Amino acid sequence: MIIRTLNEIINTERDIEWGNGQSRRFLLARDGMKFSLTDTLIEANTESLLEYRNHMEACYCVEGEGEVEVDGKIYPIQPGTMYALDKNDKHYLRAKTTLRLICVFTPSLQGHESHQLSNSKSSCY
């Protein structure tokens, strides 16, 4: 059995600053679960252009308000909203307030991956 608390993860190698927030990684490939589970914070008033070429991702909002845009269509995000990027979709993630998302990735994250936000705010992993 694996048991971890958020307090055990904060300020460790599992707490990744990714440019517009933090990705707290509860499960990684080395944990043997074949998927990753993260508690992700997105800073208020930020926009990130993201694309996961090597992973599928599903996110469940537990706090905050924002939106995700895929192919020009905007979907609001608020507590209780789940979105899944089932086609490795390039997407904009916008946080109106601080967003907190619980995210599942498959295949598992190794742990060192981080968004590489550039002037174009593009990110891949």
N, CA, C and O of each residue as an XYZ file, in Angstrom:
500
protein
N       0.841     -1.172      0.000
C       0.000      0.000      0.000
C       0.893      1.245      0.000
O       1.940      1.280      0.647
N       0.462      2.240     -0.725
C       1.173      3.519     -0.774
C       0.278      4.567     -0.121
O      -0.882      4.735     -0.495
N       0.834      5.260      0.853
C       0.115      6.364      1.492
C       1.054      7.556      1.526
O       2.189      7.458      1.993
N       0.561      8.696      1.020
C       1.334      9.941      1.044
C       0.398     11.077      1.402
O      -0.788     11.050      1.076
N       0.940     12.068      2.073
C       0.165     13.270      2.348
C       0.766     14.433      1.565
O       1.944     14.418      1.209
N      -0.055     15.427      1.306
C       0.422     16.614      0.609
C       1.578     17.255      1.369
O       2.544     17.702      0.750
N       1.502     17.309      2.670
C       2.581     17.906      3.472
C       3.906     17.174      3.296
O       4.966     17.792      3.391
N       3.864     15.855      3.039
C       5.091     15.094      2.803
C       5.715     15.404      1.446
O       6.914     15.204      1.253
N       4.900     15.893      0.502
C       5.366     16.141     -0.863
C       5.891     17.561     -1.054
O       6.853     17.779     -1.790
N       5.257     18.523     -0.389
C       5.643     19.930     -0.568
C       7.123     20.122     -0.235
O       7.621     19.646      0.786
N       7.811     20.839     -1.138
C       9.244     21.151     -1.010
C      10.156     19.935     -1.110
O      11.245     19.919     -0.536
N       9.699     18.896     -1.855
C      10.550     17.745     -2.152
C      10.711     17.657     -3.664
O      10.219     18.514     -4.398
N      11.406     16.609     -4.130
C      11.584     16.409     -5.566
C      10.264     16.091     -6.274
O      10.212     16.108     -7.504
N       9.211     15.806     -5.532
C       7.886     15.564     -6.110
C       7.056     16.838     -6.240
O       5.930     16.789     -6.734
N       7.585     17.958     -5.811
C       6.894     19.254     -5.862
C       7.563     20.088     -6.955
O       8.593     20.720     -6.719
N       6.973     20.086     -8.149
C       7.596     20.678     -9.330
C       6.960     22.024     -9.653
O       5.751     22.108     -9.869
N       7.772     23.074     -9.685
C       7.325     24.394    -10.130
C       7.385     24.371    -11.645
O       8.439     24.088    -12.215
N       6.264     24.665    -12.315
C       6.213     24.510    -13.766
C       6.016     25.809    -14.531
O       5.722     25.769    -15.726
N       6.164     26.938    -13.896
C       6.066     28.217    -14.604
C       4.867     29.025    -14.187
O       5.002     30.203    -13.857
N       3.679     28.413    -14.192
C       2.464     29.100    -13.757
C       1.815     28.394    -12.581
O       0.619     28.558    -12.340
N       2.594     27.608    -11.844
C       2.038     26.908    -10.696
C       2.934     25.794    -10.206
O       4.129     25.757    -10.497
N       2.328     24.879     -9.449
C       3.034     23.757     -8.837
C       2.331     22.464     -9.207
O       1.103     22.412     -9.276
N       3.113     21.422     -9.443
C       2.598     20.081     -9.665
C       3.132     19.199     -8.542
O       4.324     18.895     -8.492
N       2.243     18.793     -7.645
C       2.619     17.928     -6.516
C       2.288     16.499     -6.907
O       1.116     16.152     -7.059
N       3.303     15.669     -7.070
C       3.172     14.355     -7.688
C       3.096     13.238     -6.652
O       4.100     12.825     -6.072
N       1.880     12.770     -6.442
C       1.639     11.703     -5.473
C       2.113     10.355     -5.978
O       2.670      9.567     -5.214
N       1.897     10.077     -7.273
C       2.307      8.802     -7.853
C       3.135      9.042     -9.098
O       2.771      9.844     -9.959
N       4.258      8.335     -9.185
C       5.167      8.405    -10.329
C       5.431      6.986    -10.839
O       5.015      6.010    -10.216
N       6.116      6.881    -11.962
C       6.410      5.572    -12.555
C       7.085      4.642    -11.544
O       6.765      3.455    -11.483
N       8.012      5.174    -10.757
C       8.745      4.316     -9.810
C       7.849      3.729     -8.718
O       8.261      2.817     -8.002
N       6.626      4.251     -8.590
C       5.678      3.698     -7.623
C       4.957      2.472     -8.171
O       4.265      1.778     -7.426
N       5.116      2.193     -9.490
C       4.599      0.975    -10.084
C       3.106      0.930    -10.363
O       2.558     -0.154    -10.568
N       2.437      2.064    -10.376
C       0.983      2.071    -10.555
C       0.544      2.226    -12.019
O      -0.644      2.082    -12.309
N       1.462      2.515    -12.941
C       1.184      2.672    -14.377
C       0.363      3.916    -14.712
O      -0.089      4.069    -15.847
N       0.170      4.793    -13.751
C      -0.423      6.102    -13.979
C       0.136      7.037    -12.917
O       0.673      6.588    -11.904
N       0.008      8.332    -13.153
C       0.446      9.309    -12.162
C      -0.753     10.081    -11.650
O      -1.730     10.293    -12.368
N      -0.663     10.494    -10.402
C      -1.687     11.311     -9.764
C      -1.010     12.556     -9.229
O      -0.036     12.472     -8.481
N      -1.537     13.731     -9.621
C      -0.955     14.989     -9.160
C      -2.018     15.885     -8.547
O      -3.201     15.787     -8.872
N      -1.581     16.743     -7.673
C      -2.375     17.837     -7.121
C      -1.709     19.086     -7.678
O      -0.611     19.452     -7.259
N      -2.383     19.744     -8.633
C      -1.760     20.822     -9.393
C      -2.412     22.159     -9.086
O      -3.635     22.288     -9.119
N      -1.589     23.146     -8.789
C      -2.044     24.525     -8.583
C      -1.675     25.351     -9.799
O      -0.556     25.261    -10.306
N      -2.628     26.166    -10.271
C      -2.396     27.084    -11.373
C      -2.649     28.480    -10.839
O      -3.726     28.771    -10.318
N      -1.650     29.345    -10.972
C      -1.738     30.697    -10.415
C      -2.834     31.509    -11.090
O      -3.057     31.393    -12.295
N      -3.514     32.333    -10.297
C      -4.577     33.209    -10.792
C      -4.046     34.135    -11.881
O      -2.888     34.549    -11.856
N      -4.914     34.449    -12.832
C      -4.620     35.392    -13.911
C      -3.462     34.954    -14.793
O      -2.687     35.784    -15.267
N      -3.345     33.632    -15.016
C      -2.305     33.122    -15.915
C      -2.948     32.380    -17.075
O      -4.083     31.910    -16.994
N      -2.189     32.291    -18.151
C      -2.578     31.528    -19.339
C      -1.386     30.680    -19.746
O      -0.258     31.169    -19.814
N      -1.642     29.402    -20.016
C      -0.588     28.481    -20.423
C      -1.042     27.729    -21.661
O      -2.141     27.175    -21.689
N      -0.204     27.708    -22.676
C      -0.444     26.873    -23.854
C       0.293     25.563    -23.614
O       1.520     25.546    -23.518
N      -0.452     24.468    -23.519
C       0.095     23.183    -23.109
C      -0.211     22.108    -24.140
O      -1.215     22.172    -24.850
N       0.671     21.123    -24.206
C       0.463     19.969    -25.076
C       1.229     18.794    -24.490
O       2.434     18.885    -24.255
N       0.533     17.700    -24.258
C       1.154     16.502    -23.721
C       1.262     15.486    -24.849
O       0.291     14.788    -25.143
N       2.405     15.393    -25.474
C       2.600     14.505    -26.619
C       2.768     13.056    -26.207
O       2.490     12.149    -26.992
N       3.223     12.830    -24.978
C       3.539     11.475    -24.530
C       2.606     10.941    -23.453
O       2.787      9.820    -22.976
N       1.616     11.727    -23.069
C       0.731     11.334    -21.973
C      -0.706     11.710    -22.286
O      -0.961     12.716    -22.948
N      -1.633     10.909    -21.814
C      -3.034     11.283    -21.751
C      -3.246     11.884    -20.372
O      -2.589     11.486    -19.411
N      -4.172     12.853    -20.270
C      -4.386     13.519    -18.994
C      -5.870     13.742    -18.766
O      -6.605     14.101    -19.686
N      -6.301     13.528    -17.532
C      -7.642     13.904    -17.085
C      -7.470     14.753    -15.836
O      -6.657     14.440    -14.966
N      -8.249     15.840    -15.753
C      -8.155     16.768    -14.630
C      -9.531     16.977    -14.004
O     -10.535     17.085    -14.708
N      -9.564     17.033    -12.689
C     -10.786     17.280    -11.942
C     -10.552     18.517    -11.074
O      -9.635     18.538    -10.253
N     -11.373     19.534    -11.256
C     -11.222     20.784    -10.515
C     -11.843     20.663     -9.124
O     -13.005     20.285     -8.980
N     -11.052     20.990     -8.109
C     -11.558     20.983     -6.737
C     -11.624     22.385     -6.130
O     -12.284     22.593     -5.112
N     -10.932     23.355     -6.762
C     -10.970     24.747     -6.284
C     -10.719     25.688     -7.437
O      -9.993     25.357     -8.374
N     -11.326     26.877     -7.367
C     -11.020     27.946     -8.301
C     -11.921     27.996     -9.514
O     -12.887     27.243     -9.646
N     -11.559     28.926    -10.405
C     -12.339     29.147    -11.616
C     -11.405     29.472    -12.763
O     -10.444     30.225    -12.608
N     -11.700     28.893    -13.918
C     -10.891     29.152    -15.097
C     -11.565     28.596    -16.325
O     -12.785     28.437    -16.371
N     -10.734     28.296    -17.339
C     -11.265     27.732    -18.575
C     -10.154     26.997    -19.301
O      -8.968     27.266    -19.113
N     -10.578     26.060    -20.135
C      -9.666     25.368    -21.025
C     -10.193     25.595    -22.439
O     -11.395     25.504    -22.689
N      -9.271     25.893    -23.364
C      -9.636     26.126    -24.756
C      -8.941     25.103    -25.633
O      -7.723     24.938    -25.570
N      -9.730     24.416    -26.456
C      -9.222     23.432    -27.408
C      -9.841     23.731    -28.766
O     -11.062     23.827    -28.889
N      -8.998     23.879    -29.787
C      -9.472     24.136    -31.154
C     -10.457     25.303    -31.217
O     -11.446     25.240    -31.947
N     -10.191     26.365    -30.458
C     -11.026     27.562    -30.495
C     -12.293     27.495    -29.658
O     -13.003     28.494    -29.547
N     -12.595     26.344    -29.066
C     -13.779     26.215    -28.221
C     -13.366     26.317    -26.757
O     -12.429     25.656    -26.312
N     -14.090     27.166    -26.014
C     -13.764     27.428    -24.615
C     -14.739     26.692    -23.705
O     -15.955     26.742    -23.888
N     -14.159     26.000    -22.708
C     -14.945     25.250    -21.734
C     -14.654     25.812    -20.342
O     -13.493     25.851    -19.932
N     -15.677     26.246    -19.607
C     -15.450     26.768    -18.260
C     -15.036     25.654    -17.298
O     -15.463     24.507    -17.427
N     -14.202     26.019    -16.341
C     -13.758     25.096    -15.293
C     -14.134     25.707    -13.954
O     -13.861     26.879    -13.693
N     -14.751     24.912    -13.124
C     -15.085     25.299    -11.756
C     -15.110     24.023    -10.920
O     -15.064     22.932    -11.489
N     -15.180     24.116     -9.603
C     -15.208     22.898     -8.804
C     -16.301     21.943     -9.284
O     -17.449     22.335     -9.498
N     -15.909     20.687     -9.444
C     -16.824     19.668     -9.928
C     -16.697     19.398    -11.413
O     -17.359     18.496    -11.927
N     -15.857     20.162    -12.126
C     -15.655     19.968    -13.568
C     -14.460     19.051    -13.814
O     -13.402     19.219    -13.208
N     -14.640     18.075    -14.711
C     -13.562     17.215    -15.162
C     -13.375     17.459    -16.649
O     -14.349     17.592    -17.390
N     -12.120     17.518    -17.086
C     -11.841     17.512    -18.522
C     -10.723     16.522    -18.796
O      -9.801     16.365    -17.995
N     -10.819     15.849    -19.957
C      -9.840     14.848    -20.346
C      -9.307     15.192    -21.725
O     -10.078     15.443    -22.651
N      -8.000     15.203    -21.858
C      -7.325     15.486    -23.125
C      -7.048     14.142    -23.793
O      -5.948     13.598    -23.702
N      -8.076     13.621    -24.467
C      -8.030     12.260    -24.987
C      -7.401     12.131    -26.369
O      -7.318     11.030    -26.915
N      -6.959     13.250    -26.935
C      -6.302     13.222    -28.248
C      -4.972     13.978    -28.209
O      -4.539     14.543    -29.213
N      -4.331     13.979    -27.038
C      -3.094     14.743    -26.851
C      -3.295     16.184    -27.296
O      -2.408     16.791    -27.897
N      -4.477     16.723    -26.992
C      -4.879     18.040    -27.464
C      -3.962     19.164    -26.989
O      -3.650     19.271    -25.803
N      -3.538     19.997    -27.936
C      -2.895     21.258    -27.567
C      -4.012     22.132    -27.014
O      -5.085     22.224    -27.611
N      -3.762     22.778    -25.867
C      -4.834     23.526    -25.217
C      -4.293     24.706    -24.426
O      -3.153     24.704    -23.960
N      -5.144     25.711    -24.290
C      -4.862     26.826    -23.396
C      -5.559     26.533    -22.081
O      -6.730     26.155    -22.056
N      -4.833     26.710    -20.991
C      -5.406     26.618    -19.657
C      -5.310     28.013    -19.049
O      -4.219     28.561    -18.891
N      -6.464     28.579    -18.712
C      -6.512     29.932    -18.146
C      -7.127     29.870    -16.757
O      -8.182     29.270    -16.553
N      -6.446     30.501    -15.803
C      -6.935     30.554    -14.427
C      -7.416     31.965    -14.119
O      -6.634     32.915    -14.153
N      -8.693     32.097    -13.820
C      -9.236     33.397    -13.393
C      -8.893     33.634    -11.928
O      -8.520     34.738    -11.533
N      -9.027     32.584    -11.135
C      -8.576     32.569     -9.747
C      -7.590     31.409     -9.648
O      -7.413     30.665    -10.613
N      -6.960     31.250     -8.515
C      -6.076     30.097     -8.357
C      -6.896     28.826     -8.545
O      -7.907     28.617     -7.875
N      -6.446     27.991     -9.458
C      -7.110     26.713     -9.731
C      -6.362     25.605     -9.019
O      -5.135     25.630     -8.918
N      -7.107     24.637     -8.528
C      -6.509     23.423     -7.979
C      -7.147     22.252     -8.704
O      -8.357     22.040     -8.627
N      -6.317     21.496     -9.409
C      -6.764     20.367    -10.201
C      -6.126     19.079     -9.701
O      -4.933     19.047     -9.397
N      -6.911     18.034     -9.617
C      -6.385     16.693     -9.364
C      -6.280     16.042    -10.738
O      -7.282     15.902    -11.440
N      -5.063     15.643    -11.124
C      -4.803     15.176    -12.488
C      -4.258     13.747    -12.483
O      -3.490     13.349    -11.607
N      -4.688     12.996    -13.500
C      -4.194     11.637    -13.719
C      -3.521     11.616    -15.083
O      -4.094     12.073    -16.072
N      -2.301     11.081    -15.133
C      -1.541     10.942    -16.377
C      -1.267      9.474    -16.645
O      -0.956      8.708    -15.733
N      -1.386      9.091    -17.911
C      -0.956      7.775    -18.348
C      -0.239      7.934    -19.682
O      -0.742      8.659    -20.540
N       0.892      7.306    -19.900
C       1.634      6.528    -18.915
C       2.137      7.415    -17.772
O       2.029      8.641    -17.810
N       2.674      6.766    -16.787
C       3.145      7.475    -15.591
C       4.214      8.500    -15.910
O       5.038      8.301    -16.803
N       4.194      9.597    -15.173
C       5.293     10.554    -15.211
C       6.497      9.930    -14.519
O       6.351      9.194    -13.543
N       7.684     10.229    -15.029
C       8.910      9.759    -14.395
C       9.192     10.558    -13.130
O       9.738     10.030    -12.161
N       8.817     11.831    -13.146
C       9.009     12.678    -11.980
C       9.741     13.953    -12.281
O       9.507     14.968    -11.624
N      10.630     13.933    -13.263
C      11.438     15.106    -13.582
C      10.780     15.995    -14.634
O      11.239     17.115    -14.858
N       9.714     15.523    -15.284
C       9.083     16.310    -16.338
C       8.570     17.631    -15.773
O       8.049     17.691    -14.659
N       8.727     18.673    -16.559
C       8.151     19.961    -16.180
C       7.782     20.709    -17.434
O       8.375     20.501    -18.492
N       6.816     21.566    -17.315
C       6.421     22.405    -18.439
C       7.558     23.363    -18.742
O       8.208     23.874    -17.830
N       7.792     23.600    -20.003
C       8.809     24.545    -20.419
C       8.104     25.753    -21.052
O       7.967     25.842    -22.272
N       7.668     26.664    -20.206
C       6.982     27.843    -20.705
C       8.009     28.792    -21.296
O       8.985     29.153    -20.638
N       7.786     29.193    -22.535
C       8.688     30.119    -23.215
C       7.906     31.382    -23.502
O       6.794     31.567    -23.007
N       8.505     32.262    -24.318
C       7.807     33.474    -24.707
C       6.471     33.146    -25.370
O       5.514     33.912    -25.261
N       6.411     32.008    -26.054
C       5.161     31.595    -26.691
C       4.232     30.875    -25.717
O       3.116     30.502    -26.078
N       4.696     30.680    -24.480
C       3.955     29.986    -23.436
C       3.595     28.556    -23.840
O       2.565     28.026    -23.422
N       4.450     27.938    -24.657
C       4.205     26.576    -25.131
C       4.874     25.574    -24.214
O       5.941     25.841    -23.661
N       4.250     24.427    -24.054
C       4.795     23.416    -23.165
C       4.470     22.029    -23.683
O       3.376     21.783    -24.191
N       5.422     21.132    -23.551
C       5.191     19.757    -23.962
C       5.884     18.821    -22.988
O       6.956     19.132    -22.469
N       5.263     17.670    -22.741
C       5.951     16.529    -22.138
C       5.145     15.296    -22.339
O       5.549     14.217    -21.904
